[in-house]
Amino acid sequence: MFKKISLEPSRFALHFAVLVIIILWTLPTAGLLISSLRDKNQLAASGWWTALTSADRNQVGRMKGKADQGEKDGKFVIEGNLFEGADAVSGKVSAFGTKVQNPGANPAGSTVELEGGQTLTVNADGTYVLTSPTAFENDRGGRVFYISSQPPRFTVENYETVLFSQGIGRSFVNSLTVTIPATIIPILIAAFAAYALAWMKLPFRGLIIAIIVGLLVVPLQMSLIPLLKLYNAAGTFMGVPSKTYLGIWLAHTGFGLPFAIYLLRSYIAGLPKDLIESAQIDGANDFKIFRRIILPLTFPALASFAIFQFLWVWNDLLVAIVFLGSGDDQLVLTGRLNALLGSRGGNWEILTASAFVTIIVPLTVFFSLQRYFVRGLLAGSVKGG
Amino acid sequence: MTAQILYAFITIIVGVGGCFGYFYGSNWLLDRVLPADASNDASAVRNLKLQAMIRPWLFLGPALLLLTVYLIYPVIETIWLSFHGKAGEDFVGLSNYVWAFSDAQFRQSIFNNLMWLLVVPAACTFFGLIIAVLTDRIWWGNLARSLIFLPLAISFVGASVIWKFVYDYRGEGQEQIGILNAIITYFGGDPQVWISLPFWNNFFLMVILIWIQTGFAAVILGAALRGIPEDTLEAATIDGAGPFKIFYRIMVPQIMGTIIVVWTTITVLVLKVFDIVLTMTNGQWNTQVLANLMFDWMFRGGGDFGRGAAIAIVIMIAVLPIMIWNIRQANAEQGGH
C-alpha cells in the first residue's frame, strides 16, 4: 500500500532530477550556438538567455549642424533622424535626454525646453525636431542621449565573417586534409596486425600484446621531442620542409595504432574458432582467410575504430601544433581557434561562430554513428569484466 | 587550396593503395618463393611450415615498424634526452631533474596535477554512476544519456571556448553576458573573474574536463549496471533493502571492476591534460600543469629539450603503475584463453 503511494512522487523526482542534469549539461553548448546566431552588437550587450526579448540600449547621437537648418513659422528648425548616423543601431526610441547621466529623462514624443528658448522633440522612430528663436551657429549639432529598444535579431553574418575573413574556412579544409588520411591509413595496418596476434602462431605473441597494451597509455608528451628532432633531421637530410601533411598523417597513424590493434584484436579473437579452422581445412591460407572471412566480419569494429580515430584527429591540438606549421596552408581548426582566443579574446561573435564550426563535424559524426561509437568504447574499456 | 585537396586525395589513394599493395605483394611473393604445391611432398610440407613462420611477420611488419618509430624509439630517446642539455648533446646527469624539483613553476604544476588527479576522475565516476542509475529507469533515458555524452565529441579547445563564455566577466555595473556571473549578480553577489581567481580557478578548469568525461563514465558504467543479474536485485528488494542500500551494497560492489577501469582511463587522460590549460590560461594565475609546462619548455626561448624531456618522464612515471596494472590484466586474460 505504502509503496503505491510513494511511487508517484519518486517517479516525478526521478524525471525532474534527470531533467535538471541535462539542462546543466547542455546549457553551455546551447549558449554557444544561440550566441553565434545573434547580432554582434546584441551579443556584446546582453546575455544569450535574453536573446528573444528586445533589449534596451543606451545610445548617443549627434544632431545636424547649422548647414541643415531651415526656417518655419519664424523659427529656425533642424530636422533629422537619430538612426541615420554612422554607428547608430536602429530600433525604437523609448526615452531621450541631453545629459549623459540621464538618457531616460524624457519619454519619446515629448518636447523639452533647452537653454535660450530652444525646444527639442524626439519621436519613437528616431526623428527629431530642434527649434530655436535665433539662427543656429555651430557647425556641429548637439548630442542627444537616448534609450532605444531593439527587437531581437538573428543572423548568419558571424558565420560569413569567420568562414571567409577569419580563416576558419581555410582551416576547415586543412583539418579535413589531416583527418581523412590519418583515419584511413591505420585501419588496414592495424587489422592485419590484429589478425596475426589473434589467430596466427608466432613466437613472442604474448610479449608483443603486452607491449601494445603498455603503449596504450604512454603519454603523447614522451614522443614529441624525439619525433620533432627526427623530423627536423629528416627534413634537412632530404631537403624538404620538416612540417608536412605526410608527417602528421604518419604521426597520427603511429599514435592511433596501439588502440586500433587492441580493439580489433579483442574483436577478431572473439570470432568463432570453427569458422577459421574449417577454412584452413579447405586449404585457404591466412591471407585468404583474412580477406574473405575476417575483414567482412570485422566491419563493426573497424567502423568503431574509424570513428574514434576521426574524432581524435579532428579534435587534436597538440600533435597539430607540433608537427604542422602555423601558416594559412597548414593551420587546422583547433589551432586556429586557439589563435583566435588569443587575438580576438573579447569578440564573442567571432569565437562562438568559429567554435561552432569546429564542433559541428564531430557532433554530426557522433550523432549519426553513435551506436558504433558506444560499441567501440565498451569493447575498448570494459575489460576484466 | 585545390592543389592541397588534390594532394590529399592522391595521398589517400597512394597510401591506401600502398598498404594493399604491400600486403598483396608480400603474400604473393611468399607463395611464389615457397610454393605449397611443390613437386615432391617433402618440400611442400617444408614450404608450408616456412610460410606459416614468415606470414605472421608480414602481417605484423608495418604495425611494428610504425610503433617502433613513433612510440618505442621516442620513449627511449626521451629518457636519454632527459639526462642531457638543451640541445641534447652534453651529458648533464640528473641536473634537469634537480632543476625541475627546485623550480617553483614545476612544483606548482605537480601540485595542480595532483588536484586534477584527485578531483576529476572521482567527480566523473561519481556523476557518471548517478546518471547511469537514474537514466536506466526512465523511458527517455537513451536520449538523456546521448545529451550528456555529447561533449565527448567536442574538442578540448572548442569546450574551452564554450566555458570561457560561461565564465565571461564584465566590470561591475555592466550587464554580464557570461551566465555564471549573470546568475551571481542576479542573486546580489559581485561578479568574479573566475579564471584568475586564486586557487579556485583550477577547479573552474577542471569543470570543463568533468563536463566532457562524465558521459564516457555514464555509458560504460550504465552497460555494466545492465549486466548485473536481475535475480540479485530482486532478491535484495524482497529482503527489504531500500534503493540506497541496493545501490551501495549491491550495484557498486558488482561493478567495481568497471569502476576501476573508468577511473584509471580518466586518470591517464588527466595526466595528459594540455589543451584546456593552454587555451584557458596558458598556465597563468597558478594553473600550470605538467603537460603544458612541458610544451612550454619544448619551444620557450628556442626550446630546452633536456628539461622538456625530464618533465615528460615525470608524467610517464605517474602513468607507469596504471600501465603495469593494465599489462598484468591483459596477461591474465591471455592465460585464460
XYZ file of C-alpha atoms in Angstrom:
722
model
C 0.000 0.000 0.000
C 2.696 2.417 1.110
C 4.736 1.639 -1.952
C 1.980 2.546 -4.321
C 1.530 5.961 -2.787
C 5.202 6.812 -2.658
C 5.762 5.634 -6.205
C 4.335 8.656 -7.964
C 6.288 11.416 -6.234
C 9.517 9.461 -6.530
C 8.917 8.877 -10.244
C 8.370 12.576 -10.623
C 11.522 13.380 -8.649
C 13.479 10.986 -10.860
C 12.339 12.635 -14.096
C 12.918 16.036 -12.586
C 16.451 15.187 -11.432
C 17.428 13.856 -14.853
C 15.933 16.915 -16.488
C 17.977 19.227 -14.263
C 21.193 17.339 -15.037
C 20.503 17.503 -18.751
C 19.819 21.212 -18.641
C 23.068 21.750 -16.733
C 24.962 19.689 -19.266
C 23.544 21.217 -22.434
C 23.278 24.835 -21.313
C 26.906 25.774 -22.113
C 26.665 24.403 -25.662
C 23.231 25.932 -26.181
C 24.635 29.304 -25.113
C 27.365 28.988 -27.681
C 25.002 28.068 -30.515
C 22.460 30.785 -29.716
C 25.150 33.423 -29.307
C 26.793 32.565 -32.600
C 23.496 33.330 -34.366
C 22.854 36.674 -32.665
C 23.558 40.128 -33.964
C 27.042 41.011 -32.791
C 26.026 44.237 -31.059
C 23.247 42.499 -29.182
C 25.597 39.658 -28.300
C 28.017 42.096 -26.704
C 25.288 43.950 -24.854
C 23.150 41.266 -23.260
C 23.261 37.637 -22.189
C 22.238 34.963 -24.698
C 19.339 33.894 -22.459
C 17.706 37.246 -23.259
C 18.093 36.647 -26.996
C 14.331 36.514 -27.587
C 13.428 39.727 -25.765
C 14.084 43.175 -27.142
C 16.988 44.820 -25.439
C 17.254 48.365 -24.117
C 20.424 50.085 -25.109
C 21.850 53.460 -24.158
C 22.942 55.258 -27.234
C 24.200 58.635 -28.235
C 23.524 60.535 -31.434
C 24.624 63.841 -32.841
C 22.163 66.236 -34.455
C 22.867 68.108 -37.662
C 24.683 71.431 -37.675
C 23.830 74.903 -38.943
C 24.189 73.933 -42.589
C 20.964 71.956 -42.444
C 18.759 74.483 -40.684
C 15.566 75.808 -42.200
C 13.002 78.441 -41.231
C 9.449 77.676 -40.241
C 6.847 79.953 -38.631
C 9.523 82.486 -37.781
C 11.686 79.915 -36.028
C 14.898 78.200 -37.062
C 14.417 74.448 -37.344
C 16.734 71.418 -37.698
C 15.127 68.100 -38.515
C 16.661 64.652 -38.870
C 16.735 61.083 -37.689
C 18.989 59.786 -34.917
C 19.166 56.384 -36.543
C 20.742 57.770 -39.699
C 24.091 58.346 -38.004
C 27.135 56.354 -38.960
C 27.243 53.992 -35.997
C 23.704 54.216 -34.688
C 21.914 50.910 -34.238
C 18.316 51.168 -35.343
C 15.474 50.297 -33.041
C 12.770 52.177 -31.211
C 13.491 55.218 -29.037
C 11.799 54.905 -25.673
C 13.278 57.946 -23.922
C 15.827 60.678 -24.500
C 17.757 63.440 -22.763
C 20.566 65.903 -23.347
C 22.779 64.864 -20.464
C 24.875 61.695 -20.496
C 23.936 60.955 -16.889
C 20.285 60.782 -17.697
C 19.431 59.425 -21.116
C 15.973 58.438 -19.909
C 14.882 61.917 -18.749
C 12.009 62.365 -21.204
C 9.678 59.877 -22.828
C 9.767 59.624 -26.603
C 7.431 62.050 -28.374
C 7.640 64.761 -25.726
C 9.071 68.212 -26.248
C 11.648 69.661 -23.871
C 12.787 73.247 -23.402
C 16.510 73.817 -23.702
C 18.639 76.872 -22.998
C 17.973 80.057 -24.996
C 14.357 79.186 -25.796
C 15.276 76.170 -27.885
C 12.977 73.155 -27.913
C 13.726 69.539 -28.787
C 11.310 66.792 -29.729
C 12.421 63.187 -30.298
C 9.933 60.646 -31.580
C 9.912 56.880 -31.160
C 11.035 56.317 -34.743
C 14.185 58.356 -34.123
C 13.106 61.546 -35.899
C 13.817 64.741 -34.054
C 12.901 68.428 -34.385
C 15.087 71.117 -32.868
C 13.769 74.674 -32.942
C 15.351 77.958 -31.920
C 14.234 81.619 -31.965
C 17.697 82.602 -33.249
C 19.784 81.112 -36.027
C 21.959 78.082 -35.186
C 25.642 78.969 -35.257
C 27.536 75.758 -34.579
C 28.928 73.662 -37.436
C 28.254 70.517 -35.459
C 24.961 69.889 -33.777
C 24.456 68.992 -30.121
C 24.406 65.477 -28.783
C 21.272 63.588 -27.809
C 21.399 60.671 -25.385
C 18.627 58.165 -25.786
C 17.470 54.719 -24.869
C 16.483 52.585 -27.792
C 14.895 49.212 -27.536
C 15.931 46.781 -30.209
C 13.960 43.827 -31.421
C 15.891 40.537 -31.268
C 17.851 39.923 -34.417
C 19.282 36.613 -35.567
C 21.743 36.374 -38.406
C 24.342 34.186 -40.056
C 26.654 37.176 -40.573
C 29.004 35.903 -37.872
C 29.448 32.669 -39.773
C 30.102 34.506 -43.014
C 32.741 36.566 -41.235
C 34.610 33.684 -39.654
C 34.427 31.421 -42.700
C 35.611 33.910 -45.245
C 37.671 36.541 -43.460
C 38.939 34.914 -40.271
C 40.459 31.904 -41.976
C 38.108 29.335 -40.486
C 37.007 28.193 -43.939
C 40.576 27.531 -44.961
C 41.352 25.762 -41.695
C 38.300 23.575 -42.217
C 39.859 22.270 -45.415
C 43.191 21.799 -43.627
C 41.505 19.810 -40.870
C 39.863 17.549 -43.439
C 43.211 17.135 -45.176
C 44.766 15.963 -41.928
C 41.878 13.854 -40.697
C 40.762 11.700 -43.614
C 44.088 10.058 -44.483
C 45.034 9.821 -40.791
C 41.814 7.881 -40.227
C 42.041 5.539 -43.214
C 45.732 4.619 -43.194
C 45.878 2.947 -39.760
C 42.791 0.778 -40.283
C 44.282 -1.721 -42.696
C 47.660 -1.865 -40.976
C 46.009 -2.475 -37.625
C 43.575 -5.074 -38.955
C 46.352 -7.272 -40.371
C 48.379 -6.963 -37.188
C 45.334 -7.722 -35.047
C 44.579 -10.880 -37.019
C 48.161 -12.058 -36.709
C 48.063 -11.503 -32.958
C 44.687 -13.175 -32.561
C 44.902 -16.307 -34.704
C 48.373 -16.933 -36.063
C 51.109 -18.931 -34.406
C 54.117 -16.786 -33.741
C 56.821 -16.508 -31.116
C 56.697 -13.606 -28.626
C 52.973 -13.164 -29.210
C 52.304 -12.572 -25.529
C 55.166 -10.119 -25.317
C 54.005 -8.142 -28.344
C 50.478 -7.925 -26.950
C 51.835 -6.812 -23.591
C 53.907 -4.089 -25.262
C 50.883 -2.862 -27.216
C 48.762 -2.751 -24.054
C 51.568 -0.828 -22.389
C 51.816 1.627 -25.269
C 48.067 2.336 -24.937
C 48.721 4.664 -22.023
C 52.098 6.133 -22.987
C 51.645 9.894 -22.802
C 51.993 11.572 -26.168
C 54.351 14.011 -24.498
C 57.002 11.300 -24.457
C 57.083 11.200 -28.239
C 57.076 14.870 -29.089
C 60.692 15.914 -28.635
C 62.360 12.885 -30.242
C 59.960 12.968 -33.186
C 60.439 16.704 -33.635
C 64.190 16.102 -33.765
C 63.736 13.169 -36.117
C 61.506 15.192 -38.444
C 63.898 18.118 -38.460
C 66.795 15.813 -39.266
C 64.833 14.010 -41.978
C 63.711 17.334 -43.424
C 67.255 18.679 -43.581
C 68.592 15.408 -44.954
C 66.096 15.253 -47.788
C 65.925 18.989 -48.349
C 62.177 19.211 -47.671
C 60.282 21.175 -45.010
C 60.021 19.255 -41.743
C 56.378 20.205 -41.227
C 54.318 18.387 -43.820
C 50.949 16.716 -44.063
C 52.669 13.408 -44.709
C 54.491 13.812 -41.406
C 51.341 14.361 -39.407
C 49.461 11.517 -41.144
C 52.171 9.086 -40.150
C 52.353 10.528 -36.631
C 48.617 10.121 -36.093
C 48.814 6.630 -37.585
C 51.572 5.675 -35.157
C 49.770 7.149 -32.167
C 46.472 5.527 -33.113
C 47.851 2.038 -33.717
C 48.007 0.690 -30.147
C 44.315 1.365 -29.580
C 43.424 0.139 -33.060
C 45.290 -3.128 -32.667
C 43.972 -3.645 -29.141
C 40.360 -3.003 -30.141
C 40.476 -5.077 -33.323
C 42.409 -7.918 -31.738
C 39.869 -8.429 -28.990
C 37.107 -8.371 -31.593
C 38.813 -10.751 -34.006
C 39.849 -13.103 -31.202
C 36.165 -13.347 -30.285
C 35.137 -14.685 -33.705
C 34.154 -18.378 -33.686
C 37.086 -20.742 -33.959
C 35.252 -23.192 -36.245
C 34.987 -20.590 -38.934
C 38.722 -20.203 -39.220
C 39.521 -23.871 -38.771
C 37.115 -25.043 -41.451
C 38.595 -22.527 -43.862
C 42.042 -23.825 -43.039
C 40.936 -27.382 -43.737
C 39.607 -26.212 -47.103
C 43.168 -25.206 -47.862
C 42.883 -21.459 -47.569
C 45.986 -19.724 -46.309
C 45.874 -16.967 -43.707
C 45.907 -14.186 -46.258
C 42.850 -15.612 -47.951
C 41.093 -16.222 -44.637
C 41.752 -12.660 -43.587
C 40.496 -11.201 -46.837
C 37.445 -13.420 -47.354
C 36.252 -14.073 -43.815
C 37.814 -11.822 -41.212
C 37.668 -8.462 -42.948
C 33.920 -8.527 -43.738
C 33.032 -9.867 -40.279
C 35.147 -7.240 -38.529
C 33.323 -4.353 -40.126
C 31.595 -3.120 -36.928
C 34.894 -2.971 -35.066
C 36.576 -1.239 -37.988
C 33.787 1.337 -38.001
C 34.171 1.886 -34.249
C 37.848 2.499 -34.590
C 37.393 4.772 -37.605
C 35.012 6.974 -35.637
C 37.376 7.137 -32.697
C 40.363 7.976 -34.791
C 38.373 10.552 -36.749
C 37.218 12.360 -33.607
C 40.638 12.106 -32.017
C 42.482 13.531 -35.007
C 39.890 16.202 -35.748
C 39.888 17.380 -32.137
C 43.624 17.162 -31.605
C 45.568 20.318 -30.927
C 48.899 19.127 -29.536
C 50.078 16.978 -32.440
C 48.909 19.581 -34.944
C 50.790 22.479 -33.420
C 53.953 20.452 -33.016
C 54.042 18.750 -36.409
C 52.358 21.317 -38.648
C 53.210 24.937 -39.342
C 51.092 27.893 -38.269
C 50.710 29.296 -41.788
C 47.346 29.599 -43.501
C 48.018 26.498 -45.550
C 48.584 24.240 -42.527
C 46.745 25.665 -39.519
C 43.940 23.284 -38.533
C 40.666 24.318 -36.891
C 41.692 23.672 -33.302
C 44.908 25.622 -33.819
C 43.032 28.474 -35.482
C 40.508 28.601 -32.679
C 43.318 28.707 -30.145
C 44.944 31.579 -32.060
C 41.616 33.448 -32.220
C 41.204 33.062 -28.456
C 44.445 34.986 -28.109
C 43.863 37.660 -30.742
C 40.073 38.061 -30.619
C 39.551 37.231 -26.956
C 36.683 39.682 -26.494
C 34.949 39.257 -29.842
C 32.413 36.673 -28.853
C 30.607 36.790 -32.189
C 33.798 35.507 -33.827
C 34.712 32.998 -31.124
C 31.261 31.451 -30.792
C 30.758 31.061 -34.525
C 34.273 29.682 -35.008
C 33.856 27.220 -32.169
C 30.580 26.016 -33.603
C 32.144 25.430 -36.998
C 34.851 23.320 -35.369
C 32.441 21.191 -33.349
C 29.730 20.667 -35.955
C 31.588 17.920 -37.823
C 32.369 15.743 -34.788
C 28.826 16.272 -33.493
C 27.354 15.108 -36.795
C 29.618 12.075 -36.917
C 28.806 11.339 -33.306
C 25.045 11.541 -33.692
C 24.838 9.616 -36.934
C 27.182 6.832 -35.835
C 26.618 6.804 -32.092
C 25.950 3.068 -31.970
C 29.353 2.145 -33.343
C 30.989 4.722 -31.134
C 29.476 3.328 -27.961
C 30.243 -0.221 -29.020
C 33.887 0.710 -29.529
C 34.013 2.419 -26.165
C 32.632 -0.638 -24.444
C 34.951 -3.028 -26.248
C 37.895 -0.775 -25.522
C 37.350 -0.263 -21.851
C 35.056 -2.822 -20.276
C 37.831 -5.272 -19.724
C 38.357 -7.551 -16.836
C 34.586 -7.743 -16.527
C 43.718 25.182 -51.839
C 42.534 22.999 -54.730
C 46.113 21.807 -55.049
C 46.012 20.829 -51.400
C 42.768 18.883 -51.785
C 44.195 17.151 -54.828
C 47.401 16.397 -52.922
C 45.406 14.934 -50.036
C 43.269 12.906 -52.407
C 46.243 11.485 -54.255
C 47.946 10.590 -50.976
C 44.875 8.749 -49.771
C 44.911 6.694 -52.945
C 48.673 6.181 -52.856
C 48.694 5.429 -49.136
C 45.793 3.012 -49.137
C 46.914 1.524 -52.429
C 50.400 1.175 -50.983
C 49.032 -0.689 -47.979
C 47.035 -3.061 -50.156
C 49.977 -3.393 -52.493
C 52.295 -4.300 -49.655
C 50.006 -6.958 -48.185
C 49.038 -8.467 -51.538
C 52.540 -8.250 -52.917
C 54.353 -9.693 -49.940
C 51.903 -12.588 -49.635
C 52.060 -13.299 -53.328
C 55.834 -13.286 -53.139
C 55.764 -15.681 -50.217
C 53.505 -18.104 -52.086
C 55.779 -17.839 -55.118
C 59.089 -18.350 -53.359
C 57.836 -21.168 -51.155
C 55.151 -22.890 -53.226
C 52.811 -25.079 -51.197
C 52.146 -27.286 -54.217
C 55.794 -28.150 -54.756
C 56.743 -31.170 -56.876
C 57.554 -33.543 -54.025
C 55.673 -33.870 -50.761
C 58.653 -33.310 -48.519
C 59.433 -29.875 -49.892
C 55.729 -28.957 -49.946
C 55.461 -29.703 -46.257
C 58.651 -27.784 -45.552
C 57.419 -24.819 -47.580
C 54.112 -24.771 -45.756
C 55.930 -24.749 -42.449
C 58.181 -21.912 -43.545
C 55.178 -19.980 -44.853
C 53.437 -20.318 -41.516
C 56.535 -18.988 -39.821
C 57.047 -15.993 -42.078
C 53.483 -14.874 -42.816
C 52.636 -13.506 -39.346
C 55.598 -11.181 -39.579
C 54.429 -9.944 -42.962
C 51.084 -9.122 -41.362
C 52.658 -7.503 -38.336
C 55.533 -5.771 -40.098
C 54.105 -2.328 -40.898
C 52.438 -2.036 -37.483
C 55.604 -2.983 -35.620
C 57.651 -0.585 -37.714
C 55.303 2.334 -37.031
C 55.002 1.511 -33.342
C 58.760 1.388 -33.039
C 59.374 4.671 -34.822
C 56.520 6.626 -33.259
C 56.329 5.257 -29.729
C 59.082 2.870 -28.642
C 62.066 4.733 -30.009
C 60.776 8.104 -28.697
C 60.299 6.704 -25.193
C 63.909 5.523 -25.086
C 65.164 8.712 -26.690
C 63.231 10.874 -24.206
C 64.784 9.017 -21.284
C 68.196 9.586 -22.837
C 67.479 13.261 -23.564
C 66.347 13.930 -20.021
C 69.935 13.367 -18.882
C 71.289 15.765 -21.475
C 71.451 19.522 -22.026
C 69.390 21.978 -24.051
C 70.154 20.586 -27.480
C 70.660 17.003 -26.330
C 74.441 16.882 -26.803
C 76.208 17.217 -23.469
C 75.558 14.791 -20.658
C 74.333 16.635 -17.558
C 73.396 13.789 -15.251
C 70.421 14.434 -13.061
C 70.619 18.195 -13.252
C 67.407 18.513 -15.322
C 65.544 16.699 -12.569
C 67.303 18.712 -9.863
C 66.302 21.865 -11.700
C 62.724 20.632 -12.013
C 62.193 19.946 -8.342
C 63.644 23.294 -7.325
C 61.615 25.181 -9.925
C 58.587 26.965 -8.470
C 56.519 26.508 -11.629
C 57.260 22.804 -11.757
C 56.208 22.347 -8.147
C 53.089 24.353 -8.829
C 52.357 22.033 -11.759
C 52.845 18.932 -9.627
C 50.507 20.345 -7.006
C 47.896 21.253 -9.618
C 48.194 17.882 -11.354
C 47.617 16.161 -8.023
C 44.475 18.214 -7.501
C 43.287 17.327 -11.005
C 44.007 13.673 -10.260
C 42.036 13.771 -7.042
C 39.046 15.684 -8.329
C 38.405 14.859 -11.987
C 38.355 11.027 -12.032
C 36.366 10.978 -8.805
C 33.835 13.545 -9.997
C 33.410 11.916 -13.414
C 32.919 8.457 -11.918
C 30.546 9.762 -9.264
C 28.360 11.770 -11.645
C 28.628 9.063 -14.273
C 27.375 6.464 -11.844
C 24.476 8.619 -10.693
C 23.484 9.463 -14.244
C 23.747 5.816 -15.277
C 21.479 4.704 -12.428
C 18.923 7.472 -12.943
C 18.681 7.256 -16.731
C 18.351 3.494 -16.591
C 14.882 3.852 -15.058
C 13.165 6.258 -17.407
C 11.800 5.781 -20.880
C 13.739 8.680 -22.356
C 16.979 7.529 -20.717
C 18.735 6.909 -24.030
C 18.117 10.439 -25.182
C 19.263 11.791 -21.824
C 22.453 9.754 -21.978
C 23.218 10.935 -25.526
C 22.916 14.543 -24.479
C 25.267 14.072 -21.543
C 27.546 12.030 -23.761
C 27.653 14.727 -26.430
C 30.528 16.835 -25.040
C 32.796 13.836 -25.571
C 32.708 14.607 -29.287
C 33.763 18.215 -28.751
C 37.435 19.136 -28.866
C 39.078 20.436 -25.717
C 39.668 23.744 -27.500
C 36.023 24.002 -28.509
C 34.982 23.128 -24.962
C 37.323 25.803 -23.659
C 35.627 28.429 -25.814
C 32.230 27.236 -24.593
C 33.296 27.529 -20.957
C 35.238 30.742 -21.377
C 31.933 32.181 -22.496
C 30.222 30.761 -19.410
C 32.918 32.335 -17.206
C 32.965 35.651 -19.082
C 33.420 38.677 -16.847
C 32.349 42.287 -17.291
C 33.165 45.100 -14.890
C 30.803 45.713 -12.008
C 27.689 47.620 -13.030
C 27.871 46.422 -16.639
C 25.483 43.790 -17.838
C 27.074 40.350 -17.520
C 26.920 38.207 -20.649
C 28.620 35.196 -19.048
C 25.898 33.065 -17.486
C 27.787 32.296 -14.279
C 28.360 35.947 -13.418
C 24.822 36.773 -14.514
C 23.451 34.266 -12.015
C 25.759 35.560 -9.275
C 24.740 39.178 -9.842
C 21.068 38.198 -10.110
C 21.259 36.889 -6.571
C 23.018 40.042 -5.448
C 26.615 38.812 -5.491
C 29.635 40.502 -7.027
C 30.834 39.325 -10.416
C 34.151 37.467 -10.349
C 36.973 36.947 -12.814
C 36.683 33.189 -12.460
C 39.729 32.053 -14.396
C 42.164 34.217 -12.427
C 40.583 33.663 -9.039
C 43.461 32.344 -6.900
C 43.363 28.610 -6.190
C 39.716 28.125 -7.183
C 40.445 28.893 -10.836
C 41.943 25.386 -11.072
C 38.550 23.956 -10.253
C 36.876 26.053 -12.911
C 39.233 24.479 -15.440
C 38.565 21.001 -14.033
C 34.837 21.524 -14.531
C 35.485 21.544 -18.290
C 37.091 18.115 -18.265
C 34.441 16.748 -15.907
C 31.791 18.084 -18.256
C 33.456 16.280 -21.162
C 34.232 12.954 -19.482
C 31.159 12.278 -17.356
C 29.252 10.992 -20.377
C 32.005 8.457 -21.005
C 31.764 7.227 -17.418
C 27.958 7.124 -17.582
C 27.872 4.980 -20.732
C 30.461 2.469 -19.566
C 29.021 2.179 -16.064
C 25.500 2.011 -17.473
C 26.451 -1.003 -19.560
C 27.997 -2.660 -16.524
C 24.893 -1.986 -14.419
C 22.699 -3.634 -17.014
C 24.934 -6.673 -16.693
C 24.001 -7.218 -13.052
C 21.713 -10.261 -12.872
C 18.075 -9.321 -12.382
C 17.719 -12.010 -9.678
C 20.306 -10.370 -7.440
C 18.419 -7.100 -7.414
C 15.057 -8.805 -6.950
C 16.365 -10.839 -4.039
C 17.629 -7.688 -2.366
C 14.280 -5.956 -2.854
C 12.415 -8.902 -1.371
C 14.776 -8.812 1.599
C 13.578 -5.253 2.138
C 16.639 -3.305 1.028
C 15.880 0.322 0.103
C 17.095 1.896 -3.132
C 20.156 3.455 -1.473
C 21.133 0.233 0.185
C 20.784 -1.625 -3.107
C 22.943 0.984 -4.768
C 25.781 0.900 -2.236
C 25.681 -2.715 -1.145
C 24.886 -4.462 -4.392
C 25.281 -2.356 -7.509
C 28.584 -0.680 -6.643
C 30.409 -3.830 -5.482
C 29.127 -5.769 -8.509
C 30.593 -3.300 -10.995
C 33.749 -2.443 -9.027
C 35.954 -3.780 -11.839
C 34.378 -1.413 -14.340
C 34.573 1.498 -11.921
C 38.314 0.935 -11.650
C 38.663 0.812 -15.434
C 36.762 4.088 -15.813
C 38.739 5.676 -13.016
C 42.122 4.700 -14.449
C 41.175 5.657 -18.011
C 40.245 9.144 -16.864
C 43.344 9.320 -14.665
C 45.572 8.725 -17.671
C 43.669 11.382 -19.573
C 44.049 13.872 -16.725
C 47.805 13.389 -16.607
C 47.971 14.385 -20.249
C 45.623 17.355 -19.965
C 47.072 20.121 -22.036
C 44.654 21.819 -24.409
C 42.315 23.092 -21.709
C 45.041 24.787 -19.716
C 46.757 26.151 -22.815
C 43.612 27.748 -24.198
C 42.041 28.936 -20.936
C 45.019 30.407 -19.072
C 48.243 29.103 -20.628
C 49.344 28.307 -17.099
C 48.922 31.837 -15.779
C 47.414 32.558 -12.376
C 48.923 29.397 -10.889
C 47.039 26.989 -13.139
C 50.099 25.407 -14.757
C 50.085 21.633 -15.252
C 52.889 19.287 -16.287
C 51.773 18.686 -19.866
C 51.530 22.390 -20.610
C 54.785 23.159 -18.799
C 56.481 20.520 -20.906
C 55.121 22.052 -24.087
C 56.334 25.429 -22.854
C 59.878 24.170 -22.382
C 59.917 22.498 -25.783
C 59.611 25.826 -27.527
C 60.375 28.533 -24.977
C 63.486 30.519 -25.965
C 64.373 28.162 -28.771
C 63.468 25.161 -26.643
C 65.225 23.235 -23.914
C 64.814 19.605 -24.913
C 66.551 18.310 -21.774
C 64.143 19.976 -19.372
C 61.147 19.230 -21.584
C 62.145 15.560 -21.673
C 62.596 15.467 -17.895
C 59.045 16.792 -17.422
C 57.734 14.195 -19.895
C 59.462 11.466 -17.888
C 57.724 12.668 -14.730
C 54.347 12.309 -16.499
C 55.415 8.870 -17.724
C 56.361 7.750 -14.211
C 52.931 8.789 -12.990
C 51.294 6.660 -15.699
C 53.567 3.675 -15.066
C 51.561 1.972 -12.273
C 48.431 2.045 -14.435
C 50.392 0.692 -17.375
C 51.739 -2.212 -15.341
C 48.302 -2.981 -13.949
C 46.827 -2.979 -17.474
C 49.517 -5.311 -18.775
C 49.028 -7.764 -15.914
C 45.305 -7.644 -16.513
C 45.809 -8.379 -20.225
C 48.230 -11.218 -19.453
C 45.762 -12.783 -17.064
C 43.167 -12.755 -19.825
C 45.642 -14.349 -22.211
C 46.233 -17.116 -19.719
C 42.533 -17.794 -19.553
C 42.261 -18.267 -23.310
